[in-house]
Amino acid sequence: MDSYLNKVSLVVLLLLVTPLALAQTRVGFYSSSCPRAESIVQATVKKHVKANSAVAPGLLRMIFHDCFVHGCDASILIDGSDTEKTARPNLLLRGYEVIEDAKTQLEAACPGVVSCADILALAGRDSTVEVGGLTYRVPTGRRDGRVSLASDTANLPSFRDSVSVQKQKFSDVGLSPQDLVTLVGGHTIGTVACQFVSYRLYNFTTSGGADPTIDPSFLPTFQSLCPQNGDGNKRIALDFGSGDRFDHSFFKNVQNNRGILESDQSLWQDSTTKNFVRRFIGIRGLAGLTLNFEFGRAMIRMTNIGVKTGTDGEIRKVCSAIN
């Protein structure tokens, strides 16, 4: 594991070329006000991922769930009896301790300067680097939101969404079908609990059969991972055979009808999203797409959804509570 992480650390030196500024945020926002901001977040993420590799996909999922609800304002981090954190789609999110750790250090170094929303955006980037992804330049300058309601999570993309519903939900926040396929490609790392996929294996059809889109030769393996009436909390890799590496194998699994989530497999059923999956695989005759490069670009677009800047929002003292 150490040798693998040493190799990964070399990747951190590689930078993807991304725009130096976007309409609402910019690269290097803290260069004068808190010069060590990005290095503190990076070191914190590295420490936590080394201790628990599940932190990396957890942070990715967290930022996704934050940005799709009133924009990327760290509202997902707020504690309370009826906050986003308590909503059903967010109950199994992990990685909160990483953000709080980084925030504590940043408050000691630069009190009241770095937003929790920016910490989350930077941590999303740094988490992928730690599992083999390439780094990219993250525009910063976000401020934190003051509102977090469980009821506002109703329109989050779901593991049972058809591809048409997924496309609409992404379009609603200004993201394209290519962004959809690219960001879902983040499922190349991470796991899912059997309770969210068992219905595909045993009770999908009216006669109690399996989802017919699952490769018949893969079905026994899939069922052995999540046995009928087994432990619903057991977790399995979203990218069968390569769940701990940031690579293209997720798309190959979708092509081979081995997608674990119904929503993931549906990408192969729609001509538009199927074309992007095929381009990520590198099928001859199509202009290829590289996940590492495209993922960074899509993450930048996603993390600029509805951001609060200037006098809008606040800089929280602790990420779990409004000032």
PDB file of C-alpha atoms in Angstrom:
ATOM      1  CA  MET A   1       0.000   0.000   0.000  1.00  0.00           C
ATOM      2  CA  ASP A   2       2.850   2.399   0.885  1.00  0.00           C
ATOM      3  CA  SER A   3       4.571   1.836  -2.453  1.00  0.00           C
ATOM      4  CA  TYR A   4       1.291   2.460  -4.229  1.00  0.00           C
ATOM      5  CA  LEU A   5       0.775   5.730  -2.334  1.00  0.00           C
ATOM      6  CA  ASN A   6       4.357   6.764  -3.099  1.00  0.00           C
ATOM      7  CA  LYS A   7       3.626   6.329  -6.792  1.00  0.00           C
ATOM      8  CA  VAL A   8       0.414   8.252  -6.410  1.00  0.00           C
ATOM      9  CA  SER A   9       2.283  11.113  -4.719  1.00  0.00           C
ATOM     10  CA  LEU A  10       4.286  11.615  -7.893  1.00  0.00           C
ATOM     11  CA  VAL A  11       1.075  12.200  -9.796  1.00  0.00           C
ATOM     12  CA  VAL A  12       0.402  15.210  -7.578  1.00  0.00           C
ATOM     13  CA  LEU A  13       3.217  16.997  -9.426  1.00  0.00           C
ATOM     14  CA  LEU A  14       1.298  16.805 -12.688  1.00  0.00           C
ATOM     15  CA  LEU A  15      -1.077  19.696 -13.432  1.00  0.00           C
ATOM     16  CA  LEU A  16      -3.895  19.696 -15.908  1.00  0.00           C
ATOM     17  CA  VAL A  17      -4.334  22.894 -17.866  1.00  0.00           C
ATOM     18  CA  THR A  18      -7.553  24.535 -16.676  1.00  0.00           C
ATOM     19  CA  PRO A  19      -8.818  28.088 -16.977  1.00  0.00           C
ATOM     20  CA  LEU A  20      -7.197  30.447 -14.463  1.00  0.00           C
ATOM     21  CA  ALA A  21     -10.488  32.107 -13.679  1.00  0.00           C
ATOM     22  CA  LEU A  22     -14.176  31.383 -13.853  1.00  0.00           C
ATOM     23  CA  ALA A  23     -17.044  33.829 -13.652  1.00  0.00           C
ATOM     24  CA  GLN A  24     -17.503  33.540  -9.886  1.00  0.00           C
ATOM     25  CA  THR A  25     -14.333  32.014  -8.456  1.00  0.00           C
ATOM     26  CA  ARG A  26     -10.665  32.071  -9.350  1.00  0.00           C
ATOM     27  CA  VAL A  27      -7.536  29.998  -8.937  1.00  0.00           C
ATOM     28  CA  GLY A  28      -5.288  31.329  -6.199  1.00  0.00           C
ATOM     29  CA  PHE A  29      -7.989  33.235  -4.315  1.00  0.00           C
ATOM     30  CA  TYR A  30      -6.139  32.662  -1.017  1.00  0.00           C
ATOM     31  CA  SER A  31      -2.607  33.286  -2.322  1.00  0.00           C
ATOM     32  CA  SER A  32      -2.281  36.440  -0.208  1.00  0.00           C
ATOM     33  CA  SER A  33      -4.861  36.008   2.549  1.00  0.00           C
ATOM     34  CA  CYS A  34      -3.946  32.400   3.450  1.00  0.00           C
ATOM     35  CA  PRO A  35      -1.018  31.133   1.329  1.00  0.00           C
ATOM     36  CA  ARG A  36      -0.967  27.672   2.961  1.00  0.00           C
ATOM     37  CA  ALA A  37      -4.705  27.042   2.525  1.00  0.00           C
ATOM     38  CA  GLU A  38      -4.455  24.491  -0.277  1.00  0.00           C
ATOM     39  CA  SER A  39      -1.425  22.691   1.155  1.00  0.00           C
ATOM     40  CA  ILE A  40      -3.160  22.331   4.534  1.00  0.00           C
ATOM     41  CA  VAL A  41      -6.235  20.763   2.920  1.00  0.00           C
ATOM     42  CA  GLN A  42      -4.087  18.529   0.741  1.00  0.00           C
ATOM     43  CA  ALA A  43      -2.020  17.234   3.676  1.00  0.00           C
ATOM     44  CA  THR A  44      -5.161  16.651   5.757  1.00  0.00           C
ATOM     45  CA  VAL A  45      -6.857  14.643   3.000  1.00  0.00           C
ATOM     46  CA  LYS A  46      -3.693  12.636   2.402  1.00  0.00           C
ATOM     47  CA  LYS A  47      -3.459  11.739   6.104  1.00  0.00           C
ATOM     48  CA  HIS A  48      -7.077  10.619   6.349  1.00  0.00           C
ATOM     49  CA  VAL A  49      -7.099   8.638   3.075  1.00  0.00           C
ATOM     50  CA  LYS A  50      -3.930   6.839   4.131  1.00  0.00           C
ATOM     51  CA  ALA A  51      -5.663   5.844   7.365  1.00  0.00           C
ATOM     52  CA  ASN A  52      -8.930   4.894   5.640  1.00  0.00           C
ATOM     53  CA  SER A  53      -9.185   4.627   1.861  1.00  0.00           C
ATOM     54  CA  ALA A  54     -13.006   4.896   2.025  1.00  0.00           C
ATOM     55  CA  VAL A  55     -12.565   8.583   2.795  1.00  0.00           C
ATOM     56  CA  ALA A  56     -11.698   9.354  -0.849  1.00  0.00           C
ATOM     57  CA  PRO A  57     -14.992   8.262  -2.476  1.00  0.00           C
ATOM     58  CA  GLY A  58     -16.813   9.580   0.583  1.00  0.00           C
ATOM     59  CA  LEU A  59     -15.568  13.100  -0.019  1.00  0.00           C
ATOM     60  CA  LEU A  60     -16.446  12.885  -3.701  1.00  0.00           C
ATOM     61  CA  ARG A  61     -19.994  11.827  -2.918  1.00  0.00           C
ATOM     62  CA  MET A  62     -20.308  14.540  -0.272  1.00  0.00           C
ATOM     63  CA  ILE A  63     -19.398  17.369  -2.617  1.00  0.00           C
ATOM     64  CA  PHE A  64     -21.765  15.970  -5.257  1.00  0.00           C
ATOM     65  CA  HIS A  65     -24.627  15.957  -2.757  1.00  0.00           C
ATOM     66  CA  ASP A  66     -23.752  19.460  -1.586  1.00  0.00           C
ATOM     67  CA  CYS A  67     -23.573  21.087  -5.012  1.00  0.00           C
ATOM     68  CA  PHE A  68     -26.892  19.682  -6.240  1.00  0.00           C
ATOM     69  CA  VAL A  69     -28.785  21.384  -3.389  1.00  0.00           C
ATOM     70  CA  HIS A  70     -28.748  25.186  -3.665  1.00  0.00           C
ATOM     71  CA  GLY A  71     -25.239  25.143  -5.101  1.00  0.00           C
ATOM     72  CA  CYS A  72     -21.816  24.466  -3.606  1.00  0.00           C
ATOM     73  CA  ASP A  73     -22.140  26.243  -0.256  1.00  0.00           C
ATOM     74  CA  ALA A  74     -21.204  23.545   2.270  1.00  0.00           C
ATOM     75  CA  SER A  75     -24.799  23.312   3.518  1.00  0.00           C
ATOM     76  CA  ILE A  76     -24.343  19.531   3.607  1.00  0.00           C
ATOM     77  CA  LEU A  77     -21.973  19.974   6.580  1.00  0.00           C
ATOM     78  CA  ILE A  78     -24.408  21.696   8.955  1.00  0.00           C
ATOM     79  CA  ASP A  79     -25.622  19.747  11.982  1.00  0.00           C
ATOM     80  CA  GLY A  80     -29.227  19.871  13.141  1.00  0.00           C
ATOM     81  CA  SER A  81     -32.443  17.893  13.466  1.00  0.00           C
ATOM     82  CA  ASP A  82     -33.771  18.729   9.992  1.00  0.00           C
ATOM     83  CA  THR A  83     -30.690  19.621   7.971  1.00  0.00           C
ATOM     84  CA  GLU A  84     -29.477  18.152   4.668  1.00  0.00           C
ATOM     85  CA  LYS A  85     -27.178  15.861   6.629  1.00  0.00           C
ATOM     86  CA  THR A  86     -30.209  14.093   8.138  1.00  0.00           C
ATOM     87  CA  ALA A  87     -31.985  13.460   4.822  1.00  0.00           C
ATOM     88  CA  ARG A  88     -32.204   9.821   3.714  1.00  0.00           C
ATOM     89  CA  PRO A  89     -29.898  10.179   0.669  1.00  0.00           C
ATOM     90  CA  ASN A  90     -27.191  11.636   2.940  1.00  0.00           C
ATOM     91  CA  LEU A  91     -27.336   9.304   5.935  1.00  0.00           C
ATOM     92  CA  LEU A  92     -24.391   7.190   4.796  1.00  0.00           C
ATOM     93  CA  LEU A  93     -22.125  10.031   3.704  1.00  0.00           C
ATOM     94  CA  ARG A  94     -18.637   9.853   5.167  1.00  0.00           C
ATOM     95  CA  GLY A  95     -15.672  12.208   5.461  1.00  0.00           C
ATOM     96  CA  TYR A  96     -17.069  14.970   7.673  1.00  0.00           C
ATOM     97  CA  GLU A  97     -14.142  14.573  10.055  1.00  0.00           C
ATOM     98  CA  VAL A  98     -11.706  15.396   7.247  1.00  0.00           C
ATOM     99  CA  ILE A  99     -13.353  18.747   6.549  1.00  0.00           C
ATOM    100  CA  GLU A 100     -13.534  19.625  10.254  1.00  0.00           C
ATOM    101  CA  ASP A 101      -9.870  18.680  10.720  1.00  0.00           C
ATOM    102  CA  ALA A 102      -8.804  20.918   7.844  1.00  0.00           C
ATOM    103  CA  LYS A 103     -11.040  23.744   9.081  1.00  0.00           C
ATOM    104  CA  THR A 104      -9.530  23.596  12.579  1.00  0.00           C
ATOM    105  CA  GLN A 105      -6.040  23.913  11.134  1.00  0.00           C
ATOM    106  CA  LEU A 106      -7.037  26.714   8.777  1.00  0.00           C
ATOM    107  CA  GLU A 107      -8.720  28.681  11.561  1.00  0.00           C
ATOM    108  CA  ALA A 108      -5.485  28.460  13.522  1.00  0.00           C
ATOM    109  CA  ALA A 109      -3.428  29.625  10.550  1.00  0.00           C
ATOM    110  CA  CYS A 110      -5.844  32.160   9.005  1.00  0.00           C
ATOM    111  CA  PRO A 111      -8.856  32.859  11.241  1.00  0.00           C
ATOM    112  CA  GLY A 112     -12.091  33.655   9.423  1.00  0.00           C
ATOM    113  CA  VAL A 113     -10.590  33.473   5.929  1.00  0.00           C
ATOM    114  CA  VAL A 114     -11.150  30.083   4.247  1.00  0.00           C
ATOM    115  CA  SER A 115     -14.719  28.897   3.672  1.00  0.00           C
ATOM    116  CA  CYS A 116     -15.932  25.396   4.323  1.00  0.00           C
ATOM    117  CA  ALA A 117     -17.275  25.337   0.761  1.00  0.00           C
ATOM    118  CA  ASP A 118     -13.758  25.868  -0.586  1.00  0.00           C
ATOM    119  CA  ILE A 119     -12.324  23.242   1.756  1.00  0.00           C
ATOM    120  CA  LEU A 120     -14.862  20.770   0.384  1.00  0.00           C
ATOM    121  CA  ALA A 121     -14.034  21.670  -3.235  1.00  0.00           C
ATOM    122  CA  LEU A 122     -10.302  21.300  -2.615  1.00  0.00           C
ATOM    123  CA  ALA A 123     -10.787  18.040  -0.691  1.00  0.00           C
ATOM    124  CA  GLY A 124     -12.763  16.597  -3.598  1.00  0.00           C
ATOM    125  CA  ARG A 125      -9.788  17.214  -5.874  1.00  0.00           C
ATOM    126  CA  ASP A 126      -7.189  15.976  -3.398  1.00  0.00           C
ATOM    127  CA  SER A 127      -9.109  12.786  -2.629  1.00  0.00           C
ATOM    128  CA  THR A 128      -8.980  11.650  -6.258  1.00  0.00           C
ATOM    129  CA  VAL A 129      -5.252  12.345  -6.415  1.00  0.00           C
ATOM    130  CA  GLU A 130      -4.714  10.014  -3.480  1.00  0.00           C
ATOM    131  CA  VAL A 131      -6.260   7.086  -5.385  1.00  0.00           C
ATOM    132  CA  GLY A 132      -4.477   7.617  -8.694  1.00  0.00           C
ATOM    133  CA  GLY A 133      -6.190  10.576 -10.321  1.00  0.00           C
ATOM    134  CA  LEU A 134      -4.430  13.612 -11.715  1.00  0.00           C
ATOM    135  CA  THR A 135      -4.564  16.921  -9.923  1.00  0.00           C
ATOM    136  CA  TYR A 136      -6.244  20.012 -11.355  1.00  0.00           C
ATOM    137  CA  ARG A 137      -6.407  23.660 -10.387  1.00  0.00           C
ATOM    138  CA  VAL A 138      -9.438  24.455  -8.252  1.00  0.00           C
ATOM    139  CA  PRO A 139     -10.931  27.946  -8.470  1.00  0.00           C
ATOM    140  CA  THR A 140     -11.762  29.205  -4.975  1.00  0.00           C
ATOM    141  CA  GLY A 141     -13.551  32.145  -3.409  1.00  0.00           C
ATOM    142  CA  ARG A 142     -16.816  30.496  -2.354  1.00  0.00           C
ATOM    143  CA  ARG A 143     -18.682  31.517   0.754  1.00  0.00           C
ATOM    144  CA  ASP A 144     -20.733  29.292   3.025  1.00  0.00           C
ATOM    145  CA  GLY A 145     -24.520  29.102   2.949  1.00  0.00           C
ATOM    146  CA  ARG A 146     -26.726  29.770   5.971  1.00  0.00           C
ATOM    147  CA  VAL A 147     -29.609  27.434   5.064  1.00  0.00           C
ATOM    148  CA  SER A 148     -29.711  23.632   5.240  1.00  0.00           C
ATOM    149  CA  LEU A 149     -33.037  21.772   5.058  1.00  0.00           C
ATOM    150  CA  ALA A 150     -33.619  18.051   4.647  1.00  0.00           C
ATOM    151  CA  SER A 151     -36.623  18.753   2.421  1.00  0.00           C
ATOM    152  CA  ASP A 152     -34.379  20.434  -0.145  1.00  0.00           C
ATOM    153  CA  THR A 153     -32.642  17.136  -0.999  1.00  0.00           C
ATOM    154  CA  ALA A 154     -35.698  15.639  -2.726  1.00  0.00           C
ATOM    155  CA  ASN A 155     -34.293  16.212  -6.210  1.00  0.00           C
ATOM    156  CA  LEU A 156     -30.857  14.689  -5.653  1.00  0.00           C
ATOM    157  CA  PRO A 157     -29.922  12.165  -8.370  1.00  0.00           C
ATOM    158  CA  SER A 158     -30.861   8.661  -7.219  1.00  0.00           C
ATOM    159  CA  PHE A 159     -29.442   5.182  -7.814  1.00  0.00           C
ATOM    160  CA  ARG A 160     -32.818   4.187  -9.320  1.00  0.00           C
ATOM    161  CA  ASP A 161     -33.121   7.143 -11.713  1.00  0.00           C
ATOM    162  CA  SER A 162     -33.557   6.387 -15.405  1.00  0.00           C
ATOM    163  CA  VAL A 163     -30.998   8.003 -17.674  1.00  0.00           C
ATOM    164  CA  SER A 164     -33.591  10.524 -18.896  1.00  0.00           C
ATOM    165  CA  VAL A 165     -34.241  11.613 -15.310  1.00  0.00           C
ATOM    166  CA  GLN A 166     -30.515  11.830 -14.646  1.00  0.00           C
ATOM    167  CA  LYS A 167     -29.988  13.984 -17.709  1.00  0.00           C
ATOM    168  CA  GLN A 168     -32.788  16.309 -16.634  1.00  0.00           C
ATOM    169  CA  LYS A 169     -31.445  16.684 -13.107  1.00  0.00           C
ATOM    170  CA  PHE A 170     -27.989  17.506 -14.428  1.00  0.00           C
ATOM    171  CA  SER A 171     -29.419  19.904 -16.995  1.00  0.00           C
ATOM    172  CA  ASP A 172     -31.359  21.668 -14.237  1.00  0.00           C
ATOM    173  CA  VAL A 173     -28.056  22.713 -12.648  1.00  0.00           C
ATOM    174  CA  GLY A 174     -26.358  23.567 -15.929  1.00  0.00           C
ATOM    175  CA  LEU A 175     -24.451  20.346 -16.540  1.00  0.00           C
ATOM    176  CA  SER A 176     -24.355  18.494 -19.870  1.00  0.00           C
ATOM    177  CA  PRO A 177     -24.793  14.785 -20.687  1.00  0.00           C
ATOM    178  CA  GLN A 178     -21.022  14.565 -21.007  1.00  0.00           C
ATOM    179  CA  ASP A 179     -20.665  16.033 -17.515  1.00  0.00           C
ATOM    180  CA  LEU A 180     -23.160  13.429 -16.302  1.00  0.00           C
ATOM    181  CA  VAL A 181     -21.210  10.487 -17.702  1.00  0.00           C
ATOM    182  CA  THR A 182     -17.882  11.935 -16.550  1.00  0.00           C
ATOM    183  CA  LEU A 183     -19.001  12.621 -12.983  1.00  0.00           C
ATOM    184  CA  VAL A 184     -20.761   9.254 -12.671  1.00  0.00           C
ATOM    185  CA  GLY A 185     -17.370   7.884 -13.705  1.00  0.00           C
ATOM    186  CA  GLY A 186     -16.315   8.838 -10.195  1.00  0.00           C
ATOM    187  CA  HIS A 187     -17.917   5.521  -9.250  1.00  0.00           C
ATOM    188  CA  THR A 188     -14.634   3.994 -10.381  1.00  0.00           C
ATOM    189  CA  ILE A 189     -13.832   4.258  -6.653  1.00  0.00           C
ATOM    190  CA  GLY A 190     -16.017   3.558  -3.651  1.00  0.00           C
ATOM    191  CA  THR A 191     -18.621   1.093  -2.475  1.00  0.00           C
ATOM    192  CA  VAL A 192     -22.377   0.724  -2.052  1.00  0.00           C
ATOM    193  CA  ALA A 193     -24.403  -1.162   0.554  1.00  0.00           C
ATOM    194  CA  CYS A 194     -26.178  -4.308  -0.682  1.00  0.00           C
ATOM    195  CA  GLN A 195     -29.532  -2.904   0.476  1.00  0.00           C
ATOM    196  CA  PHE A 196     -29.395  -0.497  -2.478  1.00  0.00           C
ATOM    197  CA  VAL A 197     -28.743  -3.094  -5.175  1.00  0.00           C
ATOM    198  CA  SER A 198     -30.339  -6.346  -3.971  1.00  0.00           C
ATOM    199  CA  TYR A 199     -33.645  -5.496  -5.648  1.00  0.00           C
ATOM    200  CA  ARG A 200     -31.861  -5.829  -8.998  1.00  0.00           C
ATOM    201  CA  LEU A 201     -30.785  -9.353  -8.138  1.00  0.00           C
ATOM    202  CA  TYR A 202     -33.920 -11.002  -6.793  1.00  0.00           C
ATOM    203  CA  ASN A 203     -37.070  -8.871  -7.032  1.00  0.00           C
ATOM    204  CA  PHE A 204     -36.664  -6.747 -10.125  1.00  0.00           C
ATOM    205  CA  THR A 205     -39.328  -8.401 -12.267  1.00  0.00           C
ATOM    206  CA  THR A 206     -42.929  -9.269 -11.423  1.00  0.00           C
ATOM    207  CA  SER A 207     -41.936 -12.925 -11.255  1.00  0.00           C
ATOM    208  CA  GLY A 208     -39.108 -12.201  -8.829  1.00  0.00           C
ATOM    209  CA  GLY A 209     -36.236 -12.450 -11.284  1.00  0.00           C
ATOM    210  CA  ALA A 210     -33.097 -10.356 -11.761  1.00  0.00           C
ATOM    211  CA  ASP A 211     -32.690  -7.177 -13.762  1.00  0.00           C
ATOM    212  CA  PRO A 212     -32.397  -8.412 -17.381  1.00  0.00           C
ATOM    213  CA  THR A 213     -29.744  -5.797 -18.149  1.00  0.00           C
ATOM    214  CA  ILE A 214     -27.273  -7.622 -15.874  1.00  0.00           C
ATOM    215  CA  ASP A 215     -24.830  -9.825 -17.792  1.00  0.00           C
ATOM    216  CA  PRO A 216     -26.106 -13.404 -17.156  1.00  0.00           C
ATOM    217  CA  SER A 217     -22.563 -14.693 -16.728  1.00  0.00           C
ATOM    218  CA  PHE A 218     -21.915 -12.037 -14.055  1.00  0.00           C
ATOM    219  CA  LEU A 219     -25.197 -12.533 -12.184  1.00  0.00           C
ATOM    220  CA  PRO A 220     -24.036 -15.460  -9.963  1.00  0.00           C
ATOM    221  CA  THR A 221     -20.991 -13.434  -8.895  1.00  0.00           C
ATOM    222  CA  PHE A 222     -23.131 -10.387  -8.212  1.00  0.00           C
ATOM    223  CA  GLN A 223     -25.570 -12.501  -6.176  1.00  0.00           C
ATOM    224  CA  SER A 224     -22.726 -14.063  -4.197  1.00  0.00           C
ATOM    225  CA  LEU A 225     -21.571 -10.566  -3.236  1.00  0.00           C
ATOM    226  CA  CYS A 226     -25.075  -9.675  -2.011  1.00  0.00           C
ATOM    227  CA  PRO A 227     -26.854 -12.926  -1.050  1.00  0.00           C
ATOM    228  CA  GLN A 228     -30.640 -12.974  -0.837  1.00  0.00           C
ATOM    229  CA  ASN A 229     -31.751 -12.107   2.711  1.00  0.00           C
ATOM    230  CA  GLY A 230     -28.120 -11.366   3.528  1.00  0.00           C
ATOM    231  CA  ASP A 231     -26.602  -8.414   5.371  1.00  0.00           C
ATOM    232  CA  GLY A 232     -27.993  -5.300   3.715  1.00  0.00           C
ATOM    233  CA  ASN A 233     -25.190  -3.206   5.194  1.00  0.00           C
ATOM    234  CA  LYS A 234     -22.466  -5.245   3.513  1.00  0.00           C
ATOM    235  CA  ARG A 235     -20.608  -3.010   1.059  1.00  0.00           C
ATOM    236  CA  ILE A 236     -19.384  -3.967  -2.404  1.00  0.00           C
ATOM    237  CA  ALA A 237     -17.291  -2.067  -4.952  1.00  0.00           C
ATOM    238  CA  LEU A 238     -19.148   0.136  -7.419  1.00  0.00           C
ATOM    239  CA  ASP A 239     -16.468  -0.719  -9.975  1.00  0.00           C
ATOM    240  CA  PHE A 240     -16.252  -4.508  -9.882  1.00  0.00           C
ATOM    241  CA  GLY A 241     -12.633  -5.661  -9.919  1.00  0.00           C
ATOM    242  CA  SER A 242     -11.119  -2.194  -9.601  1.00  0.00           C
ATOM    243  CA  GLY A 243     -12.900  -0.357  -6.811  1.00  0.00           C
ATOM    244  CA  ASP A 244      -9.798   1.210  -5.265  1.00  0.00           C
ATOM    245  CA  ARG A 245      -8.227   2.726  -8.378  1.00  0.00           C
ATOM    246  CA  PHE A 246      -9.226   5.809 -10.347  1.00  0.00           C
ATOM    247  CA  ASP A 247      -9.317   4.344 -13.855  1.00  0.00           C
ATOM    248  CA  HIS A 248     -11.513   3.607 -16.898  1.00  0.00           C
ATOM    249  CA  SER A 249     -12.611   0.132 -15.820  1.00  0.00           C
ATOM    250  CA  PHE A 250     -15.946   1.469 -14.526  1.00  0.00           C
ATOM    251  CA  PHE A 251     -16.952   2.263 -18.103  1.00  0.00           C
ATOM    252  CA  LYS A 252     -15.856  -1.157 -19.325  1.00  0.00           C
ATOM    253  CA  ASN A 253     -18.090  -2.732 -16.696  1.00  0.00           C
ATOM    254  CA  VAL A 254     -21.019  -0.625 -17.909  1.00  0.00           C
ATOM    255  CA  GLN A 255     -20.306  -1.710 -21.485  1.00  0.00           C
ATOM    256  CA  ASN A 256     -20.288  -5.352 -20.360  1.00  0.00           C
ATOM    257  CA  ASN A 257     -23.565  -4.983 -18.418  1.00  0.00           C
ATOM    258  CA  ARG A 258     -21.726  -5.250 -15.118  1.00  0.00           C
ATOM    259  CA  GLY A 259     -22.694  -1.866 -13.701  1.00  0.00           C
ATOM    260  CA  ILE A 260     -23.568  -2.258 -10.026  1.00  0.00           C
ATOM    261  CA  LEU A 261     -26.110   0.552  -9.712  1.00  0.00           C
ATOM    262  CA  GLU A 262     -29.188   0.568 -11.925  1.00  0.00           C
ATOM    263  CA  SER A 263     -28.560   4.251 -12.688  1.00  0.00           C
ATOM    264  CA  ASP A 264     -24.984   3.460 -13.773  1.00  0.00           C
ATOM    265  CA  GLN A 265     -26.009   0.617 -16.072  1.00  0.00           C
ATOM    266  CA  SER A 266     -28.691   2.803 -17.649  1.00  0.00           C
ATOM    267  CA  LEU A 267     -25.955   4.942 -19.200  1.00  0.00           C
ATOM    268  CA  TRP A 268     -25.558   2.137 -21.750  1.00  0.00           C
ATOM    269  CA  GLN A 269     -29.257   2.237 -22.657  1.00  0.00           C
ATOM    270  CA  ASP A 270     -29.338   5.818 -23.975  1.00  0.00           C
ATOM    271  CA  SER A 271     -27.669   6.697 -27.284  1.00  0.00           C
ATOM    272  CA  THR A 272     -26.197   9.986 -26.039  1.00  0.00           C
ATOM    273  CA  THR A 273     -24.700   8.721 -22.793  1.00  0.00           C
ATOM    274  CA  LYS A 274     -23.693   5.425 -24.418  1.00  0.00           C
ATOM    275  CA  ASN A 275     -21.613   7.363 -26.921  1.00  0.00           C
ATOM    276  CA  PHE A 276     -19.681   9.069 -24.112  1.00  0.00           C
ATOM    277  CA  VAL A 277     -19.150   5.747 -22.331  1.00  0.00           C
ATOM    278  CA  ARG A 278     -17.753   4.310 -25.568  1.00  0.00           C
ATOM    279  CA  ARG A 279     -15.433   7.302 -25.961  1.00  0.00           C
ATOM    280  CA  PHE A 280     -14.074   6.815 -22.444  1.00  0.00           C
ATOM    281  CA  ILE A 281     -13.417   3.162 -23.250  1.00  0.00           C
ATOM    282  CA  GLY A 282     -11.560   4.202 -26.376  1.00  0.00           C
ATOM    283  CA  ILE A 283     -13.508   2.292 -28.989  1.00  0.00           C
ATOM    284  CA  ARG A 284     -11.881   2.528 -32.393  1.00  0.00           C
ATOM    285  CA  GLY A 285     -13.361   5.127 -34.718  1.00  0.00           C
ATOM    286  CA  LEU A 286     -14.476   7.460 -31.921  1.00  0.00           C
ATOM    287  CA  ALA A 287     -12.688  10.490 -30.529  1.00  0.00           C
ATOM    288  CA  GLY A 288     -11.404   9.229 -27.193  1.00  0.00           C
ATOM    289  CA  LEU A 289     -11.933  10.820 -23.798  1.00  0.00           C
ATOM    290  CA  THR A 290      -9.544  10.548 -20.842  1.00  0.00           C
ATOM    291  CA  LEU A 291     -11.276  10.236 -17.487  1.00  0.00           C
ATOM    292  CA  ASN A 292      -8.558  11.976 -15.493  1.00  0.00           C
ATOM    293  CA  PHE A 293      -8.590  15.067 -17.698  1.00  0.00           C
ATOM    294  CA  GLU A 294     -12.347  15.239 -18.243  1.00  0.00           C
ATOM    295  CA  PHE A 295     -13.115  14.541 -14.589  1.00  0.00           C
ATOM    296  CA  GLY A 296     -11.158  17.587 -13.472  1.00  0.00           C
ATOM    297  CA  ARG A 297     -12.964  19.789 -15.966  1.00  0.00           C
ATOM    298  CA  ALA A 298     -16.379  18.441 -14.976  1.00  0.00           C
ATOM    299  CA  MET A 299     -15.610  18.844 -11.276  1.00  0.00           C
ATOM    300  CA  ILE A 300     -14.698  22.488 -11.838  1.00  0.00           C
ATOM    301  CA  ARG A 301     -18.004  23.056 -13.603  1.00  0.00           C
ATOM    302  CA  MET A 302     -19.959  21.236 -10.914  1.00  0.00           C
ATOM    303  CA  THR A 303     -18.271  23.011  -8.012  1.00  0.00           C
ATOM    304  CA  ASN A 304     -19.230  26.343  -9.521  1.00  0.00           C
ATOM    305  CA  ILE A 305     -22.958  25.584  -9.408  1.00  0.00           C
ATOM    306  CA  GLY A 306     -24.734  28.390  -7.574  1.00  0.00           C
ATOM    307  CA  VAL A 307     -21.701  29.485  -5.564  1.00  0.00           C
ATOM    308  CA  LYS A 308     -21.985  32.335  -3.099  1.00  0.00           C
ATOM    309  CA  THR A 309     -19.307  35.018  -3.355  1.00  0.00           C
ATOM    310  CA  GLY A 310     -18.621  38.538  -2.146  1.00  0.00           C
ATOM    311  CA  THR A 311     -21.114  39.586   0.523  1.00  0.00           C
ATOM    312  CA  ASP A 312     -23.410  36.595  -0.073  1.00  0.00           C
ATOM    313  CA  GLY A 313     -23.143  33.907   2.618  1.00  0.00           C
ATOM    314  CA  GLU A 314     -20.478  33.825   5.315  1.00  0.00           C
ATOM    315  CA  ILE A 315     -17.198  32.238   6.384  1.00  0.00           C
ATOM    316  CA  ARG A 316     -18.158  29.759   9.093  1.00  0.00           C
ATOM    317  CA  LYS A 317     -16.031  29.412  12.205  1.00  0.00           C
ATOM    318  CA  VAL A 318     -16.801  25.699  12.290  1.00  0.00           C
ATOM    319  CA  CYS A 319     -18.174  23.848   9.293  1.00  0.00           C
ATOM    320  CA  SER A 320     -20.951  22.078  11.187  1.00  0.00           C
ATOM    321  CA  ALA A 321     -22.696  25.248  12.391  1.00  0.00           C
ATOM    322  CA  ILE A 322     -23.859  28.582  11.036  1.00  0.00           C
ATOM    323  CA  ASN A 323     -22.134  31.524  12.729  1.00  0.00           C
TER     324      ASN A 323
END
